[in-house]
Coordinates of C-alpha atoms in Angstrom, one line a residue:
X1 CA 140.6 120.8 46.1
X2 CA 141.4 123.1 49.0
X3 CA 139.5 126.5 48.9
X4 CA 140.7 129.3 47.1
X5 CA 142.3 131.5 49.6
X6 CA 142.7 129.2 52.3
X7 CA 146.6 127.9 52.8
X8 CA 148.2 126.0 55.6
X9 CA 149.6 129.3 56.3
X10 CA 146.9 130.7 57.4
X11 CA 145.3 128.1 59.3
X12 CA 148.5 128.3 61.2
X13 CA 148.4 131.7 61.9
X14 CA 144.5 131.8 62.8
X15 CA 145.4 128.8 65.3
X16 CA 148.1 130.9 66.4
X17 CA 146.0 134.2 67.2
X18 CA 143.1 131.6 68.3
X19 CA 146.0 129.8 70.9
X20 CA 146.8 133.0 72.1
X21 CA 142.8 134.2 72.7
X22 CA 141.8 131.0 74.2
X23 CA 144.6 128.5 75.2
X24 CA 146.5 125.7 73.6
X25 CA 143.5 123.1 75.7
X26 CA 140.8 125.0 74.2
X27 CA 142.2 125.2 70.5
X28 CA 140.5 122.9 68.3
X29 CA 140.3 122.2 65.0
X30 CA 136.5 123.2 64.8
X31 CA 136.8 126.5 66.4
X32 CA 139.6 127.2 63.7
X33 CA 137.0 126.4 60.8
X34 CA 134.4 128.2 62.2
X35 CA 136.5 131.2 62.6
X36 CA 138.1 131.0 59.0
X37 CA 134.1 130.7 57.8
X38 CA 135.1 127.3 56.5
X39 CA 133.7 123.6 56.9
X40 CA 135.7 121.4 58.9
X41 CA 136.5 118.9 56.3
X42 CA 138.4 121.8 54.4
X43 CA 140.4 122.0 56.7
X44 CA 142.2 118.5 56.5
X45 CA 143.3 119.8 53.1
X46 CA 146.0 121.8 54.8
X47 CA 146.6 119.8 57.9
X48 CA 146.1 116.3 58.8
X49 CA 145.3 116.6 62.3
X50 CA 145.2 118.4 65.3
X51 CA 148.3 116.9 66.5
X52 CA 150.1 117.6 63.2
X53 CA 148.8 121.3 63.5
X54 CA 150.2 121.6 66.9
X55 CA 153.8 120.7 65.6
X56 CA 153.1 123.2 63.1
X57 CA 152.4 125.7 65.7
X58 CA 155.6 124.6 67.7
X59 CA 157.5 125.4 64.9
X60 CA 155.9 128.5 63.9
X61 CA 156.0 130.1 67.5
X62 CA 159.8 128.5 68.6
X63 CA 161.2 130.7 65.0
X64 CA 159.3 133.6 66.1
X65 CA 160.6 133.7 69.8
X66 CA 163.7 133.1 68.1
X67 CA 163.8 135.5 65.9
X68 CA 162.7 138.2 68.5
X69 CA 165.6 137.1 70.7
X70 CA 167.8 137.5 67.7
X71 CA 167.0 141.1 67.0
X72 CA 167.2 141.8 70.3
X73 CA 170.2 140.6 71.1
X74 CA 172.4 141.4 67.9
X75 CA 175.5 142.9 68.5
X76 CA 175.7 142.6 72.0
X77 CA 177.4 140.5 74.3
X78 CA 177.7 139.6 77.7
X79 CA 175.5 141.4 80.1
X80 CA 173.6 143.4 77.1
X81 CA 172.8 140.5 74.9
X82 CA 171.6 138.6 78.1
X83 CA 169.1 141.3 79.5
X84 CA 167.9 142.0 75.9
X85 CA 167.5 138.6 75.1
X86 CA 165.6 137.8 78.6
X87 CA 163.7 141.3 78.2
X88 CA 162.7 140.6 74.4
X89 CA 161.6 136.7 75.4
X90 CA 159.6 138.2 78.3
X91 CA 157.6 140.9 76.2
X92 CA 156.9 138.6 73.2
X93 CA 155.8 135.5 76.0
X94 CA 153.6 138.3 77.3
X95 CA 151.9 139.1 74.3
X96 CA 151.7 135.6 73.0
X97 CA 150.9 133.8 75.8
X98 CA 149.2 130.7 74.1
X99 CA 151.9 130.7 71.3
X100 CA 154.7 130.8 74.6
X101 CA 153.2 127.9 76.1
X102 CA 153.7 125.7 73.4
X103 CA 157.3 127.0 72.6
X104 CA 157.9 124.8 76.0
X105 CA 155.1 122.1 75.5
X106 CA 156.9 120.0 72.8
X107 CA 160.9 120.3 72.7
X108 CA 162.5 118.4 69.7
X109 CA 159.8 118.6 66.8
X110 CA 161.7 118.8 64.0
X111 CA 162.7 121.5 62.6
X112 CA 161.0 123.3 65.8
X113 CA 164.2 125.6 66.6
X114 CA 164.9 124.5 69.9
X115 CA 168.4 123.2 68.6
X116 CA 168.7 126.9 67.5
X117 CA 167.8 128.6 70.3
X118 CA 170.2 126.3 72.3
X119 CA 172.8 127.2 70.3
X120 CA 171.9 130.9 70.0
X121 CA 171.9 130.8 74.2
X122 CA 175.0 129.1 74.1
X123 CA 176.9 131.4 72.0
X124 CA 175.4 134.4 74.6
X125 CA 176.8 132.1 77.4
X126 CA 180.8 131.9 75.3
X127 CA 180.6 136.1 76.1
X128 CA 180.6 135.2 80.0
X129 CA 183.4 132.5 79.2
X130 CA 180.8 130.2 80.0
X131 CA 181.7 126.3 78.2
X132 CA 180.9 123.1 77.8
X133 CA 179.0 121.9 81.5
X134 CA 179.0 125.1 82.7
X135 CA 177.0 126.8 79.5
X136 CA 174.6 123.6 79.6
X137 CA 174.0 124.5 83.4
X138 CA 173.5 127.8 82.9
X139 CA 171.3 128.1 79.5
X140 CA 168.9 125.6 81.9
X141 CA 168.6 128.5 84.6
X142 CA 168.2 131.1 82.7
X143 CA 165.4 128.7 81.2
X144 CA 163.9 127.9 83.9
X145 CA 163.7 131.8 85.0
X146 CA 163.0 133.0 81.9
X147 CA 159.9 130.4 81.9
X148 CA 159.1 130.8 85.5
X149 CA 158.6 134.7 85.3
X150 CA 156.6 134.3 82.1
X151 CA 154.8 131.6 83.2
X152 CA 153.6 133.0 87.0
X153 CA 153.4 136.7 84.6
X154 CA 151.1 135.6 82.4
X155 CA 149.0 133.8 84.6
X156 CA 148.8 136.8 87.2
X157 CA 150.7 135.4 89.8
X158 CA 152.3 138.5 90.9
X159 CA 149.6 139.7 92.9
X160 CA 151.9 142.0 95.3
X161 CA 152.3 145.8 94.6
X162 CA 156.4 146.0 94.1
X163 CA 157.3 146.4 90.2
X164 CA 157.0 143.4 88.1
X165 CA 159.7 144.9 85.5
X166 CA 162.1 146.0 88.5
X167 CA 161.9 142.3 90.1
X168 CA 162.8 140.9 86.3
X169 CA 165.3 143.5 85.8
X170 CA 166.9 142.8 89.1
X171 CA 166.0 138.4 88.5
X172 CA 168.2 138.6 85.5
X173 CA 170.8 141.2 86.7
X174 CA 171.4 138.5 89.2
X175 CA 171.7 135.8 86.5
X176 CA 174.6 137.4 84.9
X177 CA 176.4 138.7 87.9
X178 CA 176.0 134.9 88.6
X179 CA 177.6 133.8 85.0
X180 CA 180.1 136.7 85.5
X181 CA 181.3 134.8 89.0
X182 CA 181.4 130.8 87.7
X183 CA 183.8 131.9 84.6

């Protein structure tokens, strides 16, 4: 009988705080119990495995980035929606930089959101009359930028003294005047 209090819930979001403290390699299942002040064993009342907790952790940090993104971006279009969406995916990668790494780590668990976010992107791309081949190619570089910034950010890779938010600003400035030109 799982203990009183405890819920898969939780163990999510503890794994998600713990992901973000420590790493998605240093996330297991014992640090989780001993910082819920549970026995291992309880915890397989609620998850089955580790691997079954990350796809829970896919899911719970891919409808979060999405949801940020959302409310960033609503009722804008074009330009607007674009540099809120990057600016909003940017802060909360940031802040959540365990739970951003696995938003990339496993595409295509079900129910993860990635189809959503696809189609959210896509629908951002339509305001740049952007379709079909040419949405596909540019929801992958804004991707890849998007993850790229995060990814050297949150790691400390921009060492030099020029402004990190002015180089992002002006990296996804340039996406859109780019997405502006191929329509």
């Amino acid at each position: 009988m799982p203990r009183v209090g405890l819920s898969t819930a939780q163990v999510v979001s503890t794994a998600s705080a713990l992901i973000d403290e420590v790493g998605v390699d240093k996330l297991t299942l014992a640090r989780i119990a001993k910082h819920l002040n549970v026995q291992l064993p309880s915890l397989y009342k609620h998850i089955s495995s580790l691997q079954d907790l990350h796809e829970r952790l896919v899911v719970a940090a891919q409808h979060e980035l999405l949801g940020t993104m959302k409310n960033a971006a609503v009722g804008r279009s074009g330009m607007q929606a674009l540099l809120a969406l990057a600016a909003s995916a940017r802060e909360w990668g940031v802040a959540h930089p365990g739970r951003y790494s696995i938003t990339l780590a496993a595409a295509h668990t079900p129910g993860d959101g990635s189809e959503e976010m696809l189609e959210f992107t896509l629908r951002i791309l339509e305001s740049f009359n952007l379709t079909g081949d040419d949405a596909i190619d540019a929801a992958r570089m804004l991707r890849a930028t998007l993850h790229g910034f995060i990814s050297l950010e949150t790691r400390g890779g921009f060492g030099l003294p020029a402004d990190v938010d002015r180089s992002f600003q002006r990296a996804m400035q340039g996406l859109g005047n780019q997405f502006s030109a191929w329509s």
